C-alpha positions in Angstrom: 165.6 101.4 122.1 166.3 100.7 125.8 163.5 98.1 125.8 166.1 95.6 124.4 167.5 95.5 127.9 171.2 95.5 127.2 172.0 93.6 130.3 174.8 91.4 128.8 178.2 92.6 127.9 177.9 91.3 124.3 174.9 93.6 123.6 176.1 96.7 121.6 174.0 99.8 121.1 175.9 102.3 118.9 173.8 105.3 117.9 174.7 106.8 114.6 171.9 109.1 113.4 171.1 110.5 116.9 171.0 114.1 115.6 168.4 113.6 112.9 164.7 112.7 113.1 165.5 109.1 112.3 167.8 107.4 114.8 169.7 104.2 114.1 171.4 101.8 116.5 173.4 98.6 116.1 171.8 95.9 118.2 173.6 92.6 118.7 173.9 89.7 121.1 175.9 86.7 120.1 174.6 84.6 123.1 171.2 82.9 122.4 168.3 83.3 124.9 168.3 87.0 125.4 164.7 86.7 126.6 161.6 88.8 126.6 162.2 92.5 125.9 160.5 95.2 128.0 157.3 96.6 126.5 158.2 99.5 124.1 156.8 102.9 124.9 153.5 103.6 123.2 154.2 106.4 120.7 153.4 107.6 117.2 156.4 106.1 115.6 157.7 103.0 113.8 160.6 100.7 114.3 162.4 99.0 111.4 164.5 96.0 112.5 167.0 94.9 109.8 168.7 91.5 110.3 172.4 91.0 109.7 172.0 87.4 111.0 169.2 84.9 110.6 167.0 85.3 113.7 164.4 83.1 115.5 162.0 84.4 118.2 158.4 84.6 119.4 156.2 87.7 118.9 153.1 89.0 120.5 151.1 92.0 119.1 148.2 93.5 121.1 148.4 90.6 123.5 148.1 87.9 120.8 150.7 85.5 119.7 151.8 86.1 116.1 152.9 83.2 113.9 156.2 84.1 112.4 158.8 82.4 110.3 162.6 82.5 110.7 163.8 86.0 109.8 166.5 85.9 107.2 169.7 87.9 107.1 169.2 90.9 104.8 165.5 91.2 105.5 163.6 93.4 107.9 160.4 93.7 109.9 158.4 96.9 110.6 156.7 97.5 114.0 154.1 100.2 114.7 154.6 101.6 118.2 151.0 102.6 118.4 150.3 98.9 119.0 151.5 96.8 121.9 154.2 94.3 121.0 156.6 92.0 122.8 159.3 89.7 121.6 161.1 86.7 123.1 164.5 86.9 121.5 165.4 83.2 121.5 168.3 83.1 119.1 171.4 85.2 118.9 170.9 88.4 116.9 172.7 91.2 115.1 171.1 94.0 113.2 170.3 97.6 112.8 167.2 99.2 114.4 165.7 102.4 112.8 163.4 104.5 115.0 161.1 106.5 112.6 158.8 109.1 114.2 155.5 110.2 112.5 157.0 113.6 111.8 159.5 112.0 109.4 156.7 110.5 107.3 154.6 113.7 107.4 157.4 115.7 106.0 157.2 113.6 102.7 153.4 113.8 102.3 153.6 116.9 100.0 156.2 115.2 97.9 154.1 112.1 97.5 150.9 113.8 96.2 149.6 115.4 99.5 148.1 112.1 100.7 148.1 111.5 104.5 150.3 108.6 105.4 148.4 106.8 108.2 150.7 103.8 108.5 153.4 101.7 106.9 151.6 98.6 105.6 153.3 95.4 106.8 151.9 92.3 108.4 153.2 92.1 112.0 156.3 89.9 112.1 156.5 89.9 108.2 160.0 89.1 107.0 160.4 91.7 104.2 162.9 91.5 101.3 163.8 94.9 99.8 166.9 95.6 97.8 166.7 99.4 98.3 166.7 99.1 102.1 169.5 96.5 101.8 171.6 99.0 99.8 171.0 101.8 102.3 172.1 99.5 105.2 175.3 98.7 103.3 176.0 102.4 103.1 175.4 102.8 106.8 177.5 99.9 108.1 181.0 101.4 107.5 180.3 104.4 109.7 179.4 102.2 112.7 183.0 101.6 113.4 183.7 105.4 113.2 180.5 107.5 113.7 182.5 110.7 113.6 182.9 110.3 109.8 179.1 110.3 109.3 178.6 114.0 108.5 175.3 115.7 109.1 174.7 115.9 105.3 175.4 112.2 105.0 173.0 111.4 107.9 170.3 113.6 106.4 170.7 112.1 102.9 170.4 108.5 104.1 167.5 109.3 106.4 165.6 111.1 103.6 166.2 108.3 101.1 165.0 105.7 103.6 161.9 107.7 104.6 160.9 108.5 101.1 161.2 104.9 100.0 159.2 103.5 103.0 156.5 106.1 102.4 156.2 105.4 98.6 156.5 101.6 99.0 154.7 100.8 102.2 152.5 103.9 102.7 149.0 104.3 101.4 148.5 102.5 98.1 146.8 105.6 96.6 149.9 107.7 96.9 151.1 108.9 93.5 154.7 109.4 92.7 155.6 113.1 92.5 156.7 114.9 89.3 160.3 115.6 89.9 162.3 118.4 88.3 165.7 120.0 88.8 166.3 123.1 90.9 165.4 126.5 89.5 168.4 128.6 88.6 167.9 130.8 91.7 167.6 127.7 93.9 170.7 126.1 92.5 172.7 129.3 93.0 171.5 129.7 96.6 172.1 126.1 97.5 175.6 126.1 96.1 176.5 129.4 97.7 175.3 128.1 101.1 177.2 124.8 100.8 180.4 126.4 99.5 180.4 129.4 101.9 182.0 127.2 104.6 183.0 123.8 103.4 184.2 122.9 106.9 180.8 123.5 108.4 178.4 120.5 108.9 175.4 122.3 107.5 172.0 120.6 108.1 170.4 119.6 104.8 167.1 120.9 106.0 168.5 124.4 106.4 169.6 124.5 102.7 166.3 123.0 101.5 164.3 125.6 103.5 166.3 128.4 102.0 165.2 127.1 98.6 161.6 126.8 99.7 161.5 123.0 99.3 161.0 120.0 101.5 164.2 118.1 102.3 163.2 115.1 100.2 162.3 117.1 97.1 165.4 119.3 97.4 167.7 116.2 97.6 166.4 114.7 94.4 166.3 118.1 92.6 169.9 118.8 93.7 171.1 115.5 92.2 169.3 116.2 88.9 170.9 119.7 88.8 174.4 118.8 89.8 174.8 115.1 89.1 175.5 114.4 92.8 173.6 114.2 96.0 174.4 117.1 98.4 176.7 115.2 100.7 178.8 113.8 97.8 179.0 117.2 96.1 180.4 118.7 99.4 183.0 115.9 99.6 184.1 116.6 96.0 184.4 120.4 96.8 186.4 119.6 100.0 188.8 117.5 98.0 189.2 120.3 95.4 189.8 122.7 98.3 192.4 120.3 99.7 194.2 120.1 96.4 194.3 123.9 96.2 195.9 124.1 99.7 198.4 121.3 99.0 199.4 123.0 95.8 199.7 126.6 97.0 200.9 126.2 100.6 203.2 124.2 102.8 200.5 123.6 105.4 200.7 120.2 107.1 198.3 117.7 105.8 196.7 117.3 109.2 195.8 121.0 109.1 194.6 120.8 105.5 192.2 118.1 106.6 190.8 120.4 109.4 190.5 123.4 107.2 188.6 121.5 104.5 186.1 119.9 106.9 187.4 116.4 107.2 187.4 114.7 110.6 191.1 114.0 110.5 194.0 113.2 108.1 192.9 109.6 107.7 189.4 110.8 106.5 191.0 113.2 104.1 193.3 110.5 102.8 190.5 108.0 102.2 188.4 110.5 100.3 191.4 111.9 98.4 192.5 108.4 97.2 188.9 107.6 96.2 188.6 110.8 94.0 192.2 111.4 92.9 193.8 108.0 92.9 196.7 108.8 95.2 197.2 110.1 98.8 197.5 113.8 99.5 201.2 113.4 100.3 201.8 111.6 97.0 199.9 114.2 95.1 201.8 117.1 96.7 205.2 115.4 95.9 204.2 114.8 92.3 203.8 118.6 91.9 207.4 119.2 92.8 
């Protein structure tokens, strides 16, 4: 996303999902008149620009000026990088940019009936309202201040949800929704064994899905039907249970407990522990005595 030319100090680019197929960055400039961006690289990929502020600017696609309206906060625009586009960013701006390569869409074609997804249908410059995308962005925002707390499973889960939704909603109109079932008993057993074998490991979701012979998107939905939780949330619950076991049976410092259970630090453990148990690890340990 270097074409935004972060030449001013108040432009922030904070990568979050840099390890997954879909990458996300926070792009902001509180000073109006950022100017014309550099031409983006021509590639088989899409760019989703989500607005956290109302935005005004001029847009050219394939050398022609596109008539656009004011983009509202909470809405987004989709750009196809196989076309040439330029933007004159006249107003201040703040938002999230998602870079979505073709491979991310192709991975969901089997789940969506086997139809080839040629493009994401959106009029250039169209200001799109979508409650599901808004909800996913709300989930992403808290980790911007502390990217280390965005585990690989969390990243994979959000990326899979976003990609599946974009394919099903803005992909080919002939795509049929897949028939979705739970994991087979052997798949459930294998997935739980892999995830629980080392709760401190940040195991890629694609690895677990492949071991079950499923695509990542299908696996995520089937896992939730089988367990009642998406994979990353199931792992958090198991990590909290493991922390409770260590707090009850040992005198290990809480900082060490956090490390052994796969949390980034004591603050991360405390936040998850309070959310699931209703008290801090220290309070819970004292209550046992």
